[in-house]
Short mmCIF file of C-alpha atoms in Angstrom, two decimals:
data_model
loop_
_atom_site.label_atom_id
_atom_site.label_comp_id
_atom_site.label_asym_id
_atom_site.label_seq_id
_atom_site.Cartn_x
_atom_site.Cartn_y
_atom_site.Cartn_z
CA MET O 1 109.25 -161.01 127.94
CA ALA O 2 112.06 -159.33 125.39
CA MET O 3 111.88 -161.76 121.75
CA ASP O 4 116.25 -162.17 120.41
CA ALA O 5 114.60 -163.61 116.49
CA GLU O 6 118.12 -164.48 115.96
CA SER O 7 118.43 -166.80 118.79
CA GLN O 8 115.28 -168.66 118.26
CA GLU O 9 115.66 -171.42 115.86
CA PRO O 10 112.85 -171.25 112.86
CA GLY O 11 109.91 -172.79 112.99
CA ASN O 12 110.22 -173.40 116.73
CA PRO O 13 109.71 -170.92 118.56
CA GLY O 14 111.15 -170.87 122.65
CA LYS O 15 113.85 -173.35 121.93
CA GLU O 16 116.94 -170.87 121.28
CA PHE O 17 118.62 -171.12 117.91
CA ASN O 18 122.71 -173.13 118.16
CA ALA O 19 124.42 -173.23 113.95
CA VAL O 20 126.64 -175.62 115.32
CA ASP O 21 124.30 -178.34 115.72
CA VAL O 22 121.87 -177.48 113.00
CA ILE O 23 124.87 -178.05 110.55
CA ASN O 24 125.93 -181.28 111.77
CA LYS O 25 122.92 -182.99 111.91
CA THR O 26 122.02 -181.23 108.34
CA TYR O 27 125.99 -182.24 106.95
CA ALA O 28 126.39 -185.27 109.12
CA ASN O 29 127.66 -187.40 105.92
CA ALA O 30 129.33 -184.33 103.85
CA THR O 31 132.80 -184.39 103.31
CA GLU O 32 135.46 -181.55 103.85
CA TYR O 33 135.50 -180.65 100.31
CA ASP O 34 131.43 -180.53 100.50
CA LEU O 35 131.62 -178.52 103.13
CA ASN O 36 133.63 -175.84 101.48
CA ASP O 37 131.09 -176.45 98.50
CA ALA O 38 128.51 -175.41 100.63
CA LEU O 39 130.40 -172.80 102.36
CA ILE O 40 131.34 -170.68 99.13
CA PHE O 41 127.98 -171.21 98.09
CA LEU O 42 126.22 -169.72 100.85
CA THR O 43 129.09 -166.83 100.74
CA LYS O 44 127.70 -165.74 97.47
CA VAL O 45 124.27 -166.13 98.74
CA ILE O 46 125.06 -164.06 102.03
CA ASN O 47 126.87 -161.73 99.59
CA ARG O 48 124.01 -161.58 96.68
CA THR O 49 121.53 -161.20 100.00
CA LYS O 50 123.70 -157.83 100.74
CA VAL O 51 123.63 -155.79 97.25
CA ARG O 52 119.83 -156.86 96.56
CA ASN O 53 119.31 -155.15 100.58
CA LYS O 54 121.47 -152.54 99.68
CA GLN O 55 120.10 -151.39 96.88
CA LEU O 56 116.79 -151.74 98.68
CA VAL O 57 118.00 -149.60 100.91
CA LYS O 58 119.30 -147.34 98.61
CA GLN O 59 115.79 -147.26 96.66
CA HIS O 60 113.45 -146.56 100.10
CA PHE O 61 116.37 -144.66 102.54
CA GLY O 62 113.98 -142.44 103.70
CA LYS O 63 111.17 -144.41 104.18
CA PHE O 64 114.06 -146.73 107.03
CA VAL O 65 114.99 -142.93 107.86
CA GLN O 66 111.29 -141.76 108.87
CA CYS O 67 110.43 -144.77 110.51
CA ARG O 68 113.62 -145.04 113.06
CA THR O 69 112.76 -141.47 113.74
CA VAL O 70 108.96 -143.22 114.16
CA LEU O 71 110.67 -145.16 117.17
CA GLU O 72 112.64 -142.90 118.36
CA GLU O 73 109.42 -140.28 118.84
CA ILE O 74 106.79 -143.45 120.54
CA TRP O 75 109.12 -143.97 123.08
CA VAL O 76 110.27 -141.25 123.97
CA ASP O 77 106.58 -140.22 124.36
CA ILE O 78 105.93 -143.79 126.16
CA LYS O 79 109.03 -141.97 128.58
CA GLN O 80 107.61 -138.97 129.05
CA LYS O 81 103.61 -140.74 129.47
CA GLY O 82 105.01 -142.66 132.66
CA TYR O 83 103.44 -145.86 131.17
CA ASP O 84 103.82 -149.74 133.04
CA LYS O 85 107.24 -149.81 133.99
CA GLU O 86 107.33 -153.79 133.17
CA PHE O 87 105.41 -152.74 129.53
CA THR O 88 108.15 -150.35 128.81
CA THR O 89 111.20 -152.24 128.98
CA ASP O 90 109.90 -154.86 127.63
CA LEU O 91 108.49 -152.36 123.89
CA GLU O 92 112.45 -150.74 124.64
CA ASN O 93 114.48 -154.18 124.05
CA ASN O 94 111.58 -154.78 120.97
CA ILE O 95 112.52 -151.17 119.87
CA LYS O 96 116.28 -152.24 120.27
CA VAL O 97 116.03 -155.18 118.61
CA VAL O 98 114.51 -153.10 116.11
CA GLU O 99 117.02 -150.32 115.53
CA GLU O 100 119.46 -153.04 115.48
CA LYS O 101 118.23 -154.56 112.19
CA PHE O 102 117.80 -151.16 111.14
CA ARG O 103 121.79 -150.85 111.65
CA LYS O 104 122.95 -153.65 110.55
CA MET O 105 120.72 -153.18 106.91
CA THR O 106 121.70 -149.36 106.87
CA SER O 107 125.65 -150.36 107.73
CA GLY O 108 127.96 -148.48 105.34
CA ILE O 109 124.47 -147.79 103.34
CA SER O 110 124.33 -144.55 104.36
CA ASP O 111 127.83 -143.58 104.72
CA ASP O 112 127.97 -144.07 100.49
CA VAL O 113 125.12 -142.19 99.69
CA GLU O 114 126.96 -139.10 102.16
CA GLY O 115 129.80 -139.93 100.54
CA LYS O 116 127.96 -139.97 96.90
CA ILE O 117 126.13 -136.63 97.76
CA GLU O 118 129.40 -135.01 99.52
CA GLY O 119 131.07 -135.85 96.56
CA GLY O 120 128.26 -134.84 94.10
CA ARG O 121 128.52 -131.19 96.51
CA ARG O 122 132.54 -130.95 96.06
CA GLU O 123 131.91 -131.55 91.30
CA TYR O 124 129.35 -129.10 91.87
CA TYR O 125 131.72 -126.42 93.36
CA MET O 126 134.62 -127.48 91.26
CA LYS O 127 132.72 -127.13 88.08
CA LYS O 128 131.36 -123.42 89.08
CA TYR O 129 133.80 -121.70 90.67
CA SER O 130 136.31 -122.90 88.47
CA LEU O 131 137.52 -119.65 87.24
CA LEU O 132 138.26 -118.77 90.42
CA PHE O 133 140.39 -121.73 92.21
CA ASN O 134 142.20 -121.25 89.13
CA VAL O 135 142.75 -117.61 89.23
CA LYS O 136 145.86 -116.94 89.91
CA PHE O 137 146.60 -119.67 86.87
CA TYR O 138 144.83 -117.13 84.28
CA LEU O 139 145.82 -114.05 85.34
CA ARG O 140 149.24 -114.41 85.26
CA ARG O 141 148.75 -115.98 81.49
CA ASN O 142 146.48 -112.76 80.26
CA LEU O 143 148.70 -110.08 81.80
CA HIS O 144 149.67 -109.00 79.06
CA ASN O 145 146.04 -109.44 77.70
CA LEU O 146 144.64 -106.28 79.35
CA GLU O 147 140.89 -106.45 78.33
CA ARG O 148 140.54 -110.13 78.93
CA PHE O 149 142.65 -109.62 82.44
CA VAL O 150 139.56 -107.53 83.38
CA ASP O 151 137.41 -109.87 82.91
CA ILE O 152 138.72 -112.74 83.95
CA TYR O 153 139.29 -110.64 87.13
CA LYS O 154 136.15 -109.68 87.46
CA GLY O 155 134.35 -112.66 87.10
CA ALA O 156 136.61 -114.32 89.58
CA MET O 157 134.98 -111.26 91.93
CA GLU O 158 131.87 -112.18 92.24
CA MET O 159 132.01 -115.80 93.01
CA TYR O 160 134.65 -114.85 95.73
CA LEU O 161 131.61 -112.19 96.90
CA GLU O 162 129.33 -115.60 97.00
CA LEU O 163 131.77 -117.04 98.96
CA LYS O 164 134.26 -114.52 100.70
CA ASN O 165 133.33 -115.60 104.37
CA SER O 166 134.92 -118.95 103.60
CA VAL O 167 138.77 -119.10 105.05
CA TYR O 168 140.00 -121.13 102.23
CA ILE O 169 138.49 -118.77 99.46
CA GLN O 170 140.18 -115.56 100.95
CA LYS O 171 143.34 -117.78 100.52
CA VAL O 172 142.74 -118.30 97.05
CA TRP O 173 141.45 -115.08 96.79
CA ASN O 174 144.25 -113.30 98.71
CA SER O 175 146.81 -115.51 96.64
CA ILE O 176 146.50 -112.44 93.48
CA HIS O 177 148.10 -110.49 94.63
CA ASP O 178 151.54 -109.89 93.01
CA GLU O 179 149.45 -110.87 89.72
CA ARG O 180 147.00 -107.81 90.24
CA CYS O 181 150.34 -105.28 91.15
CA GLU O 182 151.84 -106.38 88.10
CA PHE O 183 148.88 -105.85 85.76
CA LEU O 184 148.11 -102.01 87.53
CA GLU O 185 152.04 -101.18 86.99
CA ILE O 186 151.58 -102.06 83.23
CA ILE O 187 149.01 -99.96 82.97
CA TYR O 188 150.45 -96.77 84.61
CA ARG O 189 153.20 -97.87 82.35
CA ASN O 190 151.04 -97.24 78.98
CA ILE O 191 149.91 -94.26 80.03
CA GLN O 192 153.53 -92.82 80.73
CA ARG O 193 154.20 -93.36 77.80
CA PRO O 194 155.29 -90.83 75.28
CA GLY O 195 153.10 -89.64 72.33
CA CYS O 196 149.88 -91.87 74.49
CA THR O 197 146.95 -89.54 73.71
CA PHE O 198 144.12 -88.58 76.39
CA HIS O 199 141.74 -91.38 75.08
CA GLU O 200 144.51 -94.19 74.84
CA ALA O 201 145.06 -92.95 78.80
CA LEU O 202 141.05 -93.27 79.68
CA TYR O 203 140.97 -96.44 78.03
CA TYR O 204 144.02 -97.43 80.36
CA PHE O 205 142.29 -95.12 83.34
CA ASP O 206 139.45 -97.60 82.78
CA LEU O 207 141.41 -100.45 82.82
CA TYR O 208 142.60 -99.58 86.24
CA PHE O 209 140.41 -99.36 88.39
CA LYS O 210 138.55 -101.56 87.52
CA VAL O 211 141.21 -104.09 89.48
CA CYS O 212 142.64 -101.90 91.66
CA GLU O 213 141.07 -102.10 95.46
CA HIS O 214 141.14 -98.54 96.31
CA LYS O 215 139.23 -96.57 94.05
CA SER O 216 141.33 -93.23 95.00
CA GLU O 217 144.07 -93.32 94.49
CA HIS O 218 146.49 -90.65 93.59
CA LYS O 219 149.58 -91.68 91.61
CA ILE O 220 147.05 -93.15 88.71
CA MET O 221 144.65 -89.40 88.67
CA ASN O 222 148.05 -87.34 88.77
CA THR O 223 149.38 -89.37 85.74
CA LEU O 224 145.57 -88.70 83.87
CA LEU O 225 145.84 -85.40 84.85
CA VAL O 226 149.29 -84.57 83.34
CA ASN O 227 147.68 -86.41 79.58
CA PHE O 228 144.93 -84.58 80.01
CA LYS O 229 147.44 -80.86 80.37
CA GLU O 230 149.45 -82.39 77.48
CA ASN O 231 146.80 -82.94 75.35
CA SER O 232 145.26 -79.25 75.55
CA THR O 233 148.41 -77.66 75.26
CA LYS O 234 149.25 -79.39 72.55
CA SER O 235 145.04 -78.71 70.65
CA LEU O 236 145.68 -75.28 72.06
CA GLU O 237 148.91 -74.90 69.85
CA LEU O 238 146.32 -76.03 66.70
CA SER O 239 143.99 -73.41 67.91
CA TYR O 240 144.73 -71.24 64.84
CA LEU O 241 143.10 -73.64 62.62
CA ASP O 242 139.63 -74.29 64.37
CA GLU O 243 139.10 -72.52 67.72
CA GLU O 244 136.27 -73.57 68.45
CA GLU O 245 136.57 -77.30 67.98
CA CYS O 246 139.60 -76.98 69.59
CA LEU O 247 137.90 -75.49 72.70
CA LYS O 248 135.55 -78.54 72.02
CA GLU O 249 137.90 -81.17 72.69
CA ILE O 250 139.68 -79.37 75.01
CA THR O 251 135.78 -79.64 76.69
CA ARG O 252 135.09 -82.57 76.02
CA HIS O 253 138.29 -84.11 77.43
CA TYR O 254 137.91 -82.28 80.82
CA LEU O 255 134.33 -83.80 81.24
CA LYS O 256 135.59 -87.52 81.15
CA ILE O 257 138.52 -86.62 83.03
CA MET O 258 136.15 -84.64 85.96
CA GLY O 259 134.00 -87.92 86.48
CA ARG O 260 136.60 -90.30 87.01
CA VAL O 261 139.22 -88.36 89.94
CA ASP O 262 138.79 -87.28 93.08
CA GLY O 263 138.04 -83.78 94.81
CA LYS O 264 141.26 -82.16 94.84
CA ILE O 265 142.21 -83.60 91.06
CA GLN O 266 138.70 -81.93 90.73
CA ILE O 267 140.12 -78.52 90.77
CA LEU O 268 143.48 -79.01 89.58
CA ALA O 269 141.63 -80.08 85.74
CA THR O 270 138.89 -77.37 86.15
CA ASP O 271 141.83 -74.60 87.13
CA HIS O 272 143.71 -76.05 83.98
CA TYR O 273 140.28 -76.14 81.33
CA PHE O 274 139.60 -72.54 82.24
CA GLU O 275 142.62 -71.82 81.94
CA CYS O 276 143.12 -73.20 78.27
CA ILE O 277 139.56 -71.69 77.48
CA GLU O 278 140.27 -67.87 78.53
CA LYS O 279 143.76 -68.66 76.08
CA ILE O 280 141.17 -68.72 73.78
CA LEU O 281 137.89 -67.30 74.63
CA TYR O 282 139.36 -63.41 75.38
CA ASN O 283 140.35 -62.84 71.57
CA LYS O 284 136.45 -63.42 70.03
CA GLU O 285 134.06 -61.67 69.36
CA LEU O 286 130.68 -61.50 72.13
CA LEU O 287 128.19 -63.20 70.52
CA PHE O 288 130.70 -66.26 70.30
CA ILE O 289 131.87 -66.06 74.06
CA LYS O 290 128.40 -65.20 75.28
CA VAL O 291 127.70 -68.93 73.36
CA TRP O 292 130.67 -70.28 75.34
CA ILE O 293 129.61 -69.08 78.09
CA ARG O 294 126.43 -70.21 78.35
CA LYS O 295 128.25 -73.78 77.35
CA LEU O 296 130.29 -73.15 80.93
CA LYS O 297 127.40 -73.39 82.17
CA GLU O 298 125.96 -76.27 80.89
CA ASN O 299 129.27 -78.34 82.19
CA THR O 300 128.07 -78.70 85.57
CA LYS O 301 124.91 -80.05 84.76
CA VAL O 302 126.53 -83.08 82.63
CA VAL O 303 129.35 -83.97 85.37
CA GLU O 304 129.20 -84.69 88.92
CA LEU O 305 131.58 -81.90 91.05
CA SER O 306 132.86 -82.26 94.41
CA SER O 307 131.50 -79.45 96.31
CA ASP O 308 135.25 -77.49 97.19
CA ALA O 309 135.64 -78.01 93.07
CA LYS O 310 131.92 -77.02 91.71
CA MET O 311 133.25 -73.50 94.19
CA VAL O 312 136.49 -73.40 92.36
CA TYR O 313 134.79 -73.71 88.91
CA PHE O 314 131.40 -70.68 90.05
CA SER O 315 135.17 -68.57 91.00
CA HIS O 316 136.38 -68.90 87.58
CA LEU O 317 133.47 -68.97 85.59
CA LYS O 318 132.44 -65.99 87.54
CA ARG O 319 136.20 -64.35 87.08
CA VAL O 320 135.64 -65.02 83.04
CA LYS O 321 132.23 -63.14 82.65
CA THR O 322 133.56 -60.31 84.68
CA LYS O 323 137.00 -59.42 82.42
CA VAL O 324 133.76 -59.86 79.40
CA ILE O 325 131.62 -57.75 80.26
CA ASP O 326 134.41 -54.90 81.16
CA ASP O 327 136.33 -55.90 78.14
CA GLY O 328 133.12 -55.54 76.27
CA PHE O 329 132.23 -51.56 77.85
CA ARG O 330 135.85 -50.66 77.90
CA LYS O 331 136.13 -49.96 74.54
CA ILE O 332 134.35 -47.06 74.26
CA PRO O 333 134.37 -46.03 70.17
CA SER O 334 135.28 -42.25 69.73
CA VAL O 335 132.88 -39.88 70.85
CA THR O 336 130.70 -36.31 69.95
CA VAL O 337 127.43 -34.84 69.39
CA GLU O 338 127.25 -37.15 66.49
CA THR O 339 127.94 -40.36 67.55
CA PHE O 340 127.07 -40.34 71.67
CA LYS O 341 123.81 -42.20 69.84
CA ASP O 342 125.52 -45.24 68.64
CA ALA O 343 127.55 -45.35 71.64
CA MET O 344 124.38 -45.72 73.53
CA ALA O 345 123.60 -47.98 71.20
CA HIS O 346 126.80 -50.14 71.25
CA MET O 347 126.07 -50.03 75.22
CA GLU O 348 122.83 -51.64 75.46
CA ASP O 349 124.17 -54.76 72.84
CA VAL O 350 126.92 -55.10 74.92
CA PHE O 351 124.06 -54.98 77.93
CA ASN O 352 121.61 -57.13 76.49
CA LEU O 353 124.11 -60.12 75.22
CA PHE O 354 124.97 -60.36 79.00
CA ILE O 355 122.31 -59.97 81.01
CA ASP O 356 120.43 -63.36 80.55
CA VAL O 357 124.03 -64.91 81.47
CA VAL O 358 124.98 -63.35 84.60
CA SER O 359 123.62 -64.21 88.14
CA LYS O 360 122.46 -61.97 90.20
CA GLU O 361 125.52 -60.29 91.84
CA GLU O 362 127.05 -60.45 88.47
CA LYS O 363 123.39 -58.43 87.06
CA ARG O 364 124.51 -55.48 89.76
CA HIS O 365 128.67 -55.24 88.24
CA LEU O 366 126.40 -55.27 85.01
CA LYS O 367 125.03 -52.38 85.55
CA ASN O 368 127.19 -50.57 87.49
CA LYS O 369 129.57 -51.14 83.92
CA VAL O 370 126.61 -49.40 81.63
CA LEU O 371 127.01 -46.15 84.13
CA GLU O 372 130.67 -46.08 83.99
CA TYR O 373 130.11 -45.83 80.42
CA ILE O 374 128.02 -43.51 80.03
CA ASP O 375 130.57 -41.33 82.51
CA LYS O 376 132.72 -41.67 80.51
CA CYS O 377 131.19 -41.31 77.11
CA TYR O 378 129.96 -37.80 78.15
CA GLU O 379 133.23 -36.76 79.91
CA SER O 380 135.04 -37.63 76.51
CA VAL O 381 132.47 -35.76 74.13
CA GLU O 382 132.60 -31.96 73.32
CA LEU O 383 129.79 -29.45 74.54
CA LYS O 384 130.06 -26.44 72.62
CA LYS O 385 126.30 -25.07 73.43
CA PHE O 386 123.83 -25.90 75.66
CA SER O 387 121.87 -27.42 72.38
CA ASP O 388 124.36 -30.36 72.35
CA LEU O 389 123.60 -31.18 76.18
CA GLU O 390 120.15 -32.17 75.88
CA SER O 391 120.78 -33.56 73.36
CA VAL O 392 123.91 -36.08 75.12
CA ILE O 393 121.28 -35.88 78.18
CA LYS O 394 118.01 -37.21 76.12
CA ASP O 395 120.59 -39.88 74.68
CA ILE O 396 121.95 -41.46 78.16
CA TYR O 397 118.16 -40.76 79.93
CA GLU O 398 116.48 -43.15 76.85
CA THR O 399 118.40 -45.62 78.70
CA LYS O 400 117.36 -45.78 81.66
CA HIS O 401 114.90 -49.06 80.63
CA LEU O 402 118.22 -51.35 80.79
CA LEU O 403 119.08 -50.46 84.54
CA GLY O 404 115.23 -51.32 86.14
CA PRO O 405 111.65 -49.86 87.22
CA PRO O 406 111.96 -46.49 87.92
CA ASP O 407 112.32 -46.43 91.88
CA SER O 408 115.46 -48.48 91.54
CA GLU O 409 118.67 -47.62 92.76
CA ASP O 410 120.47 -47.87 89.68
CA VAL O 411 117.94 -45.69 88.12
CA LYS O 412 117.97 -43.10 90.84
CA ASP O 413 122.45 -43.19 90.27
CA LEU O 414 121.37 -42.25 86.74
CA TYR O 415 119.15 -39.28 87.92
CA LYS O 416 121.89 -38.03 90.26
CA MET O 417 124.40 -38.83 87.32
CA ILE O 418 122.17 -36.87 84.48
CA ASN O 419 121.72 -33.78 87.73
CA LYS O 420 125.38 -33.69 87.85
CA TYR O 421 126.23 -33.41 83.95
CA MET O 422 122.76 -30.35 84.58
CA GLU O 423 125.18 -28.12 87.03
CA GLY O 424 128.63 -28.85 85.70
CA HIS O 425 127.45 -27.22 82.50
CA ALA O 426 125.67 -24.96 84.41
CA THR O 427 128.67 -24.61 86.45
CA LYS O 428 130.88 -24.43 83.22
CA ILE O 429 128.52 -21.02 81.92
CA ILE O 430 128.35 -19.64 84.89
CA GLY O 431 132.26 -19.84 85.12
CA ILE O 432 132.54 -18.07 81.39
CA VAL O 433 130.24 -15.41 82.59
CA LYS O 434 132.83 -14.93 86.03
CA GLY O 435 135.45 -15.02 83.15
CA MET O 436 133.77 -12.29 81.32
CA ILE O 437 133.19 -9.73 84.17
CA GLU O 438 136.96 -10.66 86.32
CA GLN O 439 138.08 -9.18 82.45
CA LYS O 440 136.09 -5.92 82.72
CA ALA O 441 133.50 -7.14 79.81
CA SER O 442 131.35 -4.18 79.24
CA ASP O 443 127.68 -4.14 80.20
CA VAL O 444 126.87 -5.82 76.83
CA GLN O 445 129.11 -8.29 76.48
CA ILE O 446 127.22 -10.07 79.69
CA LEU O 447 123.94 -9.22 79.00
CA MET O 448 124.78 -10.78 75.54
CA GLU O 449 125.33 -13.67 76.72
CA ILE O 450 122.34 -13.84 78.58
CA VAL O 451 120.54 -13.94 75.65
CA ARG O 452 122.16 -16.92 74.64
CA ILE O 453 121.86 -18.81 78.07
CA ILE O 454 117.94 -17.83 77.81
CA GLU O 455 117.56 -19.05 74.37
CA GLU O 456 119.73 -22.31 74.36
CA MET O 457 118.73 -23.18 78.10
CA PRO O 458 114.88 -22.59 77.96
CA MET O 459 114.50 -25.37 80.67
CA GLU O 460 117.68 -24.07 83.14
CA HIS O 461 118.19 -20.82 82.45
CA LEU O 462 116.13 -19.99 85.63
CA ARG O 463 118.50 -21.17 87.83
CA ILE O 464 122.00 -20.58 86.47
CA LEU O 465 120.66 -16.96 86.09
CA ARG O 466 120.34 -16.81 89.63
CA ARG O 467 123.53 -18.22 90.25
CA ILE O 468 124.79 -15.57 87.40
CA LYS O 469 123.22 -12.14 89.77
CA PRO O 470 125.22 -11.95 93.08
CA LEU O 471 128.50 -11.89 90.30
CA VAL O 472 126.87 -8.74 88.25
CA GLU O 473 125.41 -7.38 91.16
CA GLY O 474 127.84 -4.40 90.10
CA HIS O 475 126.13 -4.11 87.37
CA SER O 476 123.24 -1.90 87.58
CA ILE O 477 122.45 -2.27 84.17
CA VAL O 478 122.72 -5.60 83.92
CA MET O 479 120.62 -6.46 87.42
CA TYR O 480 117.92 -3.61 85.76
CA TYR O 481 117.42 -5.98 82.93
CA LEU O 482 117.56 -9.64 85.03
CA SER O 483 114.88 -7.96 87.34
CA ASN O 484 112.18 -8.59 85.84
CA ILE O 485 113.35 -12.61 84.65
CA LEU O 486 113.99 -13.07 88.54
CA ALA O 487 111.04 -10.87 89.87
CA PHE O 488 113.46 -8.55 92.41
CA GLU O 489 113.48 -4.78 92.62
CA PRO O 490 115.35 -3.86 89.53
CA PRO O 491 118.22 -1.08 91.14
CA ARG O 492 117.71 2.92 90.71
CA LEU O 493 120.03 4.59 88.42
CA SER O 494 121.62 7.48 87.17
CA ASN O 495 120.77 9.75 84.70
CA ASP O 496 123.97 8.63 83.05
CA LEU O 497 122.73 4.63 83.41
CA ARG O 498 119.52 5.38 82.49
CA LYS O 499 120.83 6.91 79.22
CA LYS O 500 122.72 3.87 78.73
CA VAL O 501 119.74 1.39 79.56
CA ASP O 502 117.60 3.64 76.82
CA GLU O 503 120.42 3.05 74.05
CA ILE O 504 120.33 -0.47 74.48
CA GLY O 505 117.09 -0.90 74.99
CA ASP O 506 116.39 -2.07 71.36
CA GLN O 507 118.64 -4.49 71.98
CA PHE O 508 117.68 -6.06 75.16
CA GLY O 509 114.03 -4.27 76.16
CA PHE O 510 112.86 -7.68 75.67
CA LEU O 511 114.30 -9.68 78.65
CA LEU O 512 111.31 -6.43 80.95
CA ASN O 513 108.59 -8.03 79.06
CA THR O 514 109.93 -12.16 79.87
#
């Protein structure tokens, strides 16, 4: 049978408890005042008992919860195992009695505990995220205290990112839209103000993007670009004081802006940067230029450029190097046979100056400029005699190491140029002989020119004389003296011609033994 502990009279098991009977027997002779005093006393006792029970439950609340859980598990287990129905019914009633007592004892206590926990949690979050909950107020108060505004914004954003899934927190964060926009507008006006230096502009720019949500905002980037152009132009106006320091300052500014803007602005900044660099660079000595070409190459290792900006940068750099090389080889000194070697030395200096700062493609251009320079020097020198040609050709030949290995195309081109010069000089000499023949020069005069050719051109005279032979076939005496040198059958001479040959034999007879 189920036991109801509250319905049984204490000390008399089995008999139901009747509160009215107990009061009638206990207080049969008591007055109304006595009963009232007793009621007050009982009320106090009950209240004290409730307080003690409440404290007891609070102190051991976990055990009460565990007890209830165990009872529920027992009941579930019994039902699953299908024990005797009468036994399980009594057990169920007893468990219900215990649960009811548990409910009465813990009534209000669990609510208090949960309320305190919830209240504590609320207080904890309010303290921990106080900056976020009050961010609008703090930002509004520090609109003109720029660095403090940024610190508050960054701190609140970190908190927001932790709680951003909360709809309420999203509303809190969205509420600062006006403050953020007003702050960004203040920054923008500061950068635009007249006299804003580049370093000030960078300072404001960095503050701007610590708050701006759109990291590719072109308005502020264009403003920074304009500031860069204005300040670099001012630097150029004072470049006459120290040109190298001017280049360094513009380069520092350029590198700083490139790390802060997007690809399109990088291209515009690069165009302006090289425009400034070239205004100084082209008027300096070659060694100074070479040093700065090295620095220009290193810039791309210092800052990250977009692919398009990098293409533009290297295009400008290639153009600068090409112009500098062209200008270096364009300055051809006044060349004579005596100074031709010095001209070749100048050319070699220019070549060596740039060979280690040019690309493979630019190296080809550099070698072409060497060949062009040699050709211009040769065309400008006056060769009065063949020994002059030999001296010049020797100086040219000694430059072949600049052009690569002997079997390289550039060296082959150099040899072709030398052959052209030799052929050109031979043609010039042959032209002299041809002119003499046309002017009816005597055989002696023609032979004297041939002797000069043999003496001055010991290595080339045979090739030249073979070309002269068809021109002098009508001059039997000349042909007679050339027959031995060119190894052909001498012409038949009349007595008169034989007599003339004998007359000049002392002067030209050695030709027959050459």
